Coordinates of C-alpha atoms in Angstrom, one line a residue:
M1 CA 10.2 -15.7 49.1
K2 CA 6.6 -15.5 47.5
N3 CA 8.6 -15.1 43.8
A4 CA 11.5 -16.9 44.3
N5 CA 12.2 -18.0 40.6
D6 CA 11.3 -15.6 40.1
S7 CA 13.7 -13.7 41.5
A8 CA 16.0 -15.6 40.9
L9 CA 16.3 -16.3 37.5
R10 CA 15.7 -12.0 37.1
Q11 CA 19.2 -12.4 38.4
R12 CA 20.5 -14.7 35.9
A13 CA 18.8 -12.5 33.1
A14 CA 20.9 -9.4 33.9
R15 CA 24.0 -10.8 33.9
T16 CA 24.3 -11.5 30.4
I17 CA 20.7 -9.7 29.0
P18 CA 21.2 -5.5 29.1
N19 CA 18.5 -4.1 31.8
G20 CA 17.9 -8.0 32.4
M21 CA 14.9 -8.2 29.7
Y22 CA 14.4 -5.9 26.7
G23 CA 11.6 -4.3 24.7
H24 CA 7.8 -4.6 25.6
M25 CA 8.7 -7.9 27.5
A26 CA 10.1 -6.0 29.9
I27 CA 8.5 -6.1 33.5
G28 CA 10.9 -3.9 35.7
P29 CA 10.7 -0.7 34.1
R30 CA 7.0 -0.7 32.2
M31 CA 5.2 -3.0 34.4
P32 CA 2.9 -2.3 38.6
A33 CA 3.7 -4.0 41.7
G34 CA 4.0 -7.9 42.0
Y35 CA 3.9 -9.0 37.8
P36 CA 5.6 -11.9 37.0
Q37 CA 9.0 -11.3 34.2
F38 CA 9.0 -15.2 33.7
F39 CA 6.3 -18.0 33.2
S40 CA 7.0 -21.5 33.1
R41 CA 3.2 -22.8 31.2
A42 CA -0.1 -21.7 29.2
E43 CA -2.8 -23.0 28.0
G44 CA -6.3 -21.9 26.3
A45 CA -6.7 -18.7 28.6
R46 CA -5.1 -18.8 31.3
L47 CA -0.6 -17.9 32.3
W48 CA 1.4 -19.7 35.3
D49 CA 4.9 -17.8 35.9
A50 CA 8.1 -19.7 37.4
D51 CA 6.0 -19.6 40.5
G52 CA 3.5 -21.2 39.8
R53 CA 0.8 -19.3 40.1
E54 CA -2.1 -19.0 37.5
Y55 CA -3.3 -16.2 35.6
I56 CA -6.3 -15.9 33.9
D57 CA -4.1 -13.5 31.1
Y58 CA -6.3 -9.9 28.9
V59 CA -2.9 -9.3 27.0
C60 CA -2.9 -12.8 25.1
S61 CA 0.8 -12.7 24.7
Y62 CA 0.2 -8.7 23.3
G63 CA -2.0 -10.1 20.6
P64 CA -0.9 -13.2 18.9
M65 CA -2.7 -15.5 21.0
I66 CA -5.9 -15.9 19.9
V67 CA -7.6 -19.0 19.5
G68 CA -5.6 -20.8 22.8
Y69 CA -2.7 -21.1 24.4
G70 CA -1.6 -25.0 23.2
N71 CA -5.2 -25.1 20.7
P72 CA -4.6 -29.2 19.8
R73 CA -5.9 -28.2 16.7
V74 CA -3.5 -25.8 15.7
D75 CA -0.6 -27.6 17.3
A76 CA -1.2 -30.7 16.1
R77 CA -1.6 -29.3 12.4
A78 CA 1.5 -28.1 13.1
A79 CA 3.2 -30.6 14.6
A80 CA 2.5 -33.1 11.2
Q81 CA 4.1 -30.3 8.9
R82 CA 7.3 -29.9 11.0
A83 CA 7.6 -33.7 11.2
A84 CA 7.2 -34.0 7.0
M85 CA 9.4 -31.1 6.5
D86 CA 9.5 -27.5 8.6
I87 CA 12.6 -25.4 6.2
G88 CA 14.5 -26.1 3.2
N89 CA 15.9 -26.0 -0.4
G90 CA 12.7 -24.2 -1.0
P91 CA 8.6 -23.3 0.6
T92 CA 6.4 -26.8 0.2
E93 CA 2.9 -26.9 -0.7
T94 CA 2.4 -24.3 2.5
I95 CA 3.1 -22.0 1.3
V96 CA 1.0 -21.4 -1.9
E97 CA -2.5 -22.8 0.1
L98 CA -2.1 -20.2 3.0
A99 CA -2.0 -17.3 0.2
E100 CA -4.6 -18.8 -1.5
R101 CA -6.5 -18.2 1.4
L102 CA -5.9 -15.3 2.4
V103 CA -6.5 -14.2 -0.6
G104 CA -9.6 -15.8 -0.4
M105 CA -9.9 -14.3 2.7
V106 CA -9.5 -10.8 2.3
L107 CA -11.2 -8.4 -0.8
H108 CA -9.3 -6.4 -1.0
A109 CA -6.1 -8.1 -1.6
D110 CA -5.0 -10.6 -5.2
W111 CA -1.5 -12.0 -4.0
A112 CA 0.0 -12.3 -1.0
V113 CA 4.2 -12.6 0.9
F114 CA 5.4 -13.6 3.7
S115 CA 8.2 -12.9 6.5
K116 CA 8.1 -13.8 10.7
N117 CA 7.1 -10.1 12.1
G118 CA 5.2 -7.1 12.1
N119 CA 8.5 -4.4 11.4
D120 CA 9.0 -6.9 8.2
A121 CA 5.8 -6.8 6.9
T122 CA 5.5 -2.8 7.8
T123 CA 8.2 -2.3 6.1
T124 CA 7.7 -4.4 3.0
C125 CA 4.9 -3.1 2.1
I126 CA 6.2 0.4 2.3
M127 CA 8.8 -1.8 -0.1
A128 CA 6.5 -1.8 -2.4
A129 CA 4.5 1.8 -2.3
R130 CA 8.2 3.3 -3.0
A131 CA 9.0 0.8 -6.3
Y132 CA 4.9 1.7 -7.6
A133 CA 5.6 5.0 -7.2
G134 CA 9.2 5.6 -7.8
K135 CA 9.5 8.2 -4.7
S136 CA 9.9 7.7 -1.2
K137 CA 7.5 9.5 1.5
V138 CA 5.5 7.6 3.3
L139 CA 2.4 9.5 5.9
V140 CA 2.7 8.3 9.2
A141 CA 0.5 9.2 12.4
N142 CA 2.1 10.7 15.5
G143 CA 2.4 7.9 17.9
A144 CA 1.4 5.8 16.4
Y145 CA 3.9 1.7 16.5
H146 CA 4.2 0.0 13.0
G147 CA 7.1 -1.9 15.3
S148 CA 10.6 -1.1 16.5
Q149 CA 13.0 -0.8 12.7
P150 CA 15.1 2.3 12.9
W151 CA 12.6 3.7 10.0
A152 CA 10.0 3.9 12.7
N153 CA 11.6 4.6 16.2
R154 CA 11.5 8.0 16.6
R155 CA 12.9 7.4 20.1
A156 CA 16.5 5.4 19.4
P157 CA 19.0 7.4 20.4
G158 CA 21.6 9.1 18.6
A159 CA 19.6 8.2 15.0
P160 CA 20.5 10.4 12.7
A161 CA 18.4 13.8 12.0
G162 CA 17.5 12.9 9.0
E163 CA 16.4 9.0 9.5
H164 CA 12.4 10.2 9.8
D165 CA 12.9 12.4 6.4
A166 CA 10.7 10.3 4.1
F167 CA 8.8 10.0 7.2
P168 CA 6.0 12.6 7.3
T169 CA 3.4 13.2 10.4
Y170 CA 0.0 13.1 10.5
D171 CA -2.6 13.4 13.9
Y172 CA -4.9 10.4 13.1
N173 CA -8.4 11.0 13.4
D174 CA -7.6 14.9 11.9
A175 CA -9.2 14.7 7.3
A176 CA -8.3 17.9 7.5
N177 CA -4.5 17.7 9.2
V178 CA -4.0 14.9 7.0
E179 CA -4.9 15.8 4.1
Q180 CA -2.2 19.2 4.2
A181 CA 0.5 16.5 5.6
A182 CA -0.6 14.8 1.8
R183 CA -0.6 18.4 -0.4
A184 CA 3.1 19.0 1.4
S185 CA 3.8 16.1 0.3
A186 CA 2.3 15.5 -2.5
D187 CA 5.7 15.5 -5.5
D188 CA 7.3 12.3 -3.3
L189 CA 4.2 10.8 -1.6
A190 CA 5.1 6.8 -2.0
G191 CA 2.2 6.3 0.3
I192 CA 0.1 6.7 3.4
M193 CA 0.1 4.4 7.1
V194 CA -2.7 4.0 9.1
S195 CA -3.7 1.6 11.9
A196 CA -6.8 0.2 12.3
F197 CA -7.9 1.9 14.3
R198 CA -5.3 4.3 17.4
H199 CA -4.3 2.7 19.1
D200 CA -1.5 5.0 21.4
A201 CA -0.1 3.0 24.5
G202 CA -0.4 4.8 26.9
Y203 CA -3.1 7.0 25.8
H204 CA -7.1 5.9 25.6
Q205 CA -7.9 4.4 22.2
E206 CA -9.8 5.6 19.7
L207 CA -11.6 4.4 17.0
V208 CA -12.0 4.8 13.5
D209 CA -13.8 8.2 12.5
P210 CA -15.2 7.1 9.1
Q211 CA -14.4 10.3 7.3
F212 CA -11.5 10.7 8.0
A213 CA -10.6 6.9 6.4
A214 CA -12.7 8.8 3.8
T215 CA -10.6 10.7 3.0
V216 CA -7.4 8.7 3.7
R217 CA -8.9 7.1 0.8
R218 CA -9.7 9.6 -1.7
L219 CA -6.0 10.7 -1.0
C220 CA -4.6 8.2 -1.8
D221 CA -6.7 8.2 -5.3
E222 CA -5.9 11.4 -6.6
L223 CA -1.9 11.5 -6.0
D224 CA -1.8 7.6 -6.7
A225 CA -0.3 7.5 -3.8
A226 CA -0.8 3.9 -1.7
L227 CA -3.8 3.2 0.8
I228 CA -1.4 0.9 3.0
L229 CA -3.2 -0.6 6.6
D230 CA -0.7 -2.1 9.4
D231 CA -3.1 -4.1 10.9
V232 CA -0.7 -6.1 12.2
R233 CA -2.2 -6.0 16.1
A234 CA -6.0 -5.8 15.3
G235 CA -6.2 -8.0 12.8
F236 CA -8.9 -11.2 12.8
R237 CA -9.8 -9.5 15.7
L238 CA -13.0 -7.0 13.9
S239 CA -13.2 -8.6 10.9
L240 CA -12.2 -11.0 9.1
D241 CA -11.3 -9.4 6.2
A242 CA -9.0 -5.8 7.2
S243 CA -10.7 -3.8 9.5
W244 CA -11.3 -1.3 7.7
S245 CA -13.5 -3.1 4.8
L246 CA -16.2 -1.9 8.3
L247 CA -16.2 0.8 6.5
G248 CA -16.4 0.3 3.4
I249 CA -12.6 0.9 2.8
R250 CA -10.4 -1.4 0.5
P251 CA -6.4 -0.4 1.7
D252 CA -3.8 -0.5 -1.3
L253 CA -1.6 -2.5 1.1
S254 CA -2.2 -4.4 4.0
A255 CA 0.6 -5.5 7.4
W256 CA -1.3 -8.4 8.9
G257 CA 1.5 -10.5 11.9
K258 CA 0.5 -11.5 15.6
A259 CA -3.2 -13.8 15.8
L260 CA -1.8 -15.3 12.5
A261 CA -1.1 -18.5 12.9
N262 CA -1.8 -18.3 17.3
G263 CA 1.3 -17.7 18.3
E264 CA 4.2 -19.5 15.2
A265 CA 5.7 -16.5 13.6
L266 CA 4.6 -15.8 10.9
A267 CA 3.7 -12.7 9.0
A268 CA 1.8 -11.8 6.1
T269 CA 1.7 -8.3 3.5
L270 CA -1.3 -8.3 1.2
G271 CA -1.7 -6.8 -1.6
S272 CA -4.2 -5.0 -4.5
D273 CA -3.2 -6.5 -8.4
R274 CA -2.0 -2.3 -9.2
Y275 CA 0.7 -3.5 -7.2
R276 CA 2.3 -6.5 -8.7
D277 CA 4.6 -5.8 -10.5
A278 CA 6.7 -3.7 -7.9
M279 CA 6.0 -6.2 -4.7
A280 CA 8.2 -8.4 -7.6
S281 CA 10.4 -6.3 -8.3
V282 CA 11.1 -5.7 -4.8
F283 CA 14.5 -8.6 -3.4
V284 CA 12.5 -9.3 0.5
T285 CA 14.1 -12.7 1.9
G286 CA 15.3 -14.4 4.8
S287 CA 16.3 -17.1 6.8
Y288 CA 13.0 -18.7 8.0
W289 CA 10.5 -16.2 5.9
Y290 CA 9.8 -20.3 4.4
Q291 CA 9.3 -21.8 7.3
A292 CA 6.3 -24.4 6.1
A293 CA 5.3 -25.7 10.3
P294 CA 4.0 -21.9 11.1
M295 CA 1.7 -21.3 8.2
A296 CA 0.5 -24.8 8.7
A297 CA -0.7 -23.4 12.3
A298 CA -2.5 -20.0 10.3
L299 CA -4.5 -22.1 8.1
E300 CA -6.1 -24.2 10.6
T301 CA -6.1 -21.1 13.2
L302 CA -7.5 -18.9 10.4
E303 CA -10.6 -22.5 10.0
I304 CA -11.3 -22.2 13.4
L305 CA -12.2 -18.5 13.8
T306 CA -13.8 -19.0 10.2
E307 CA -16.1 -21.5 12.0
E308 CA -16.4 -19.3 15.2
D309 CA -16.9 -15.9 13.8
A310 CA -14.4 -14.6 16.3
P311 CA -14.9 -11.3 15.5
T312 CA -18.6 -11.2 16.4
R313 CA -17.6 -14.4 19.6
L314 CA -15.0 -11.8 20.7
E315 CA -17.1 -8.7 20.6
A316 CA -19.5 -10.0 23.0
L317 CA -17.3 -11.2 25.7
G318 CA -15.6 -7.8 25.5
E319 CA -19.0 -6.9 26.2
R320 CA -19.8 -9.1 28.5
L321 CA -16.6 -7.8 30.9
R322 CA -16.6 -3.9 29.6
Q323 CA -20.0 -3.7 30.4
G324 CA -19.4 -5.7 34.4
I325 CA -16.6 -3.6 34.8
D326 CA -18.6 -0.3 34.4
E327 CA -20.9 -1.1 37.2
I328 CA -18.4 -2.0 39.3
A329 CA -16.5 1.3 38.8
E330 CA -20.1 3.3 39.6
L331 CA -20.4 0.5 42.8
H332 CA -17.3 1.8 43.8
Q333 CA -17.8 5.3 42.6
Q334 CA -14.1 5.2 40.4
R335 CA -13.7 6.9 37.2
V336 CA -13.3 4.7 35.0
R337 CA -12.8 4.8 31.4
Q338 CA -12.8 1.6 29.0
S339 CA -12.0 2.6 25.4
G340 CA -10.9 1.2 22.1
P341 CA -13.1 -2.2 20.5
P342 CA -14.1 -4.1 23.9
Q343 CA -12.1 -7.5 22.2
M344 CA -9.4 -5.5 22.3
P345 CA -9.9 -3.5 25.4
T346 CA -8.5 -0.8 27.1
I347 CA -8.7 0.5 30.6
M348 CA -7.4 3.3 32.4
F349 CA -8.9 5.5 35.1
E350 CA -9.5 9.0 34.4
D351 CA -7.2 12.3 36.3
D352 CA -4.4 9.7 37.3
A353 CA -1.9 11.5 33.8
K354 CA 0.5 9.4 36.9
G355 CA -1.1 5.9 36.0
E356 CA -0.7 5.8 40.3
R357 CA -4.2 4.2 40.4
G358 CA -4.3 2.1 37.0
S359 CA -1.2 0.6 38.7
A360 CA -2.6 0.2 41.9
F361 CA -5.9 -1.9 40.2
C362 CA -3.5 -4.0 38.3
S363 CA -0.7 -4.8 41.3
A364 CA -4.7 -6.0 43.0
L365 CA -5.1 -7.5 40.3
I366 CA -1.8 -9.5 39.5
E367 CA -2.7 -10.7 42.9
R368 CA -6.3 -11.8 42.8
G369 CA -4.8 -13.7 39.2
V370 CA -6.1 -11.8 36.8
Y371 CA -3.8 -10.4 34.6
F372 CA -5.3 -6.8 32.7
H373 CA -1.9 -4.0 32.0
P374 CA -2.6 -1.5 32.7
W375 CA -1.8 1.0 30.0
H376 CA -2.1 -0.9 26.5
N377 CA -4.7 -2.4 24.5
M378 CA -5.9 -6.5 26.0
F379 CA -7.7 -8.6 23.8
L380 CA -10.0 -11.1 24.2
S381 CA -9.0 -14.7 22.5
L382 CA -11.4 -18.1 21.3
A383 CA -10.0 -19.5 24.5
H384 CA -11.6 -17.0 27.0
T385 CA -15.4 -18.2 28.3
E386 CA -18.2 -16.1 30.3
A387 CA -16.5 -18.0 33.4
D388 CA -13.4 -17.2 32.8
I389 CA -15.4 -13.3 32.7
D390 CA -17.2 -14.0 35.6
R391 CA -14.2 -14.9 38.0
T392 CA -12.6 -11.8 36.4
L393 CA -15.6 -9.4 37.7
D394 CA -15.0 -10.5 40.9
A395 CA -11.5 -9.6 41.2
V396 CA -12.4 -6.3 39.4
D397 CA -14.6 -5.6 42.9
A398 CA -12.5 -7.2 45.0
A399 CA -9.9 -5.0 43.4
M400 CA -11.8 -1.8 43.3
K401 CA -12.2 -1.9 47.2
T402 CA -9.1 -2.1 47.4
L403 CA -8.5 1.2 46.3

């Protein structure tokens, strides 16, 4: 049987895990035919599934991998720290070193608080904004993903009717709409949360409109509310500063995760001095939030990203991939729309409302050893090479022929 190990593991998982798997890792109901659920190892920009098949990976663990799976420098630094001390009755010097490094890299940041997941970081931002303002409401964009915790998850079955009353919505990139929403909540507005760009799953991505971003900054200044940037997904791929720094706009608070430690469990909330006392007044913590090994991994990851000017390198790789796909799609008369920044591409077919063409395309790529995602944005990493891109384009050409 072709996928014997994967199939056996799915059967075992179904007996002890609801639906066999959960969240964004649940392949069965979300991905096209042929996608593996379980993997056995990873190295560089490659994954091997439970049956030993190799893939060039363009999902990068949904973002955490940025300098390569098993990067020897990152792993060595984390291992050395883990051997000395990872977790104890208090943190190690590493927490101070990492806070200093991030404050030195990110222009709006004067302080840092660490946690484990993007969920933690976005929630901590909200807590700091509310503590400062003494108000409760935080605007969030329609359809935006800021984590699966109850305040951000509008799809949770059985959620109380008032669960999201404190989170009015606005339309991303619509300056007039966000102004209207902010004015409507002005008496109780603690902040406005934004993503680096619009990356709602299942839709074409939208780069941020500079006028929209400027409007959000102006509103936050006028209403004494926090501009909260959720940089969990885009952080360090678009810029080594906060992503909106590319527009000349500084947030007040920002949430980071995913690529921060190249896959070690670590997230961060960064903020300006204006919010320092408010953050100090909030009790946030977790048993594993102070682990030193992930912080050591983050320090080495940031070294590599700086040395290699990661955003520029990733953009060049992404452009090579994008241009090649456009040429191949034109050759095969396929209407493909590529959206988002080249470092984090989304590739979808026009006139494919049910995703059938995209699913067939991605299934054909899986058979050829290339792991694309049919409806979620993807990620480039420093472990990808020009040769990987060229091999991928050969697979894209072959997959397009099957359509």
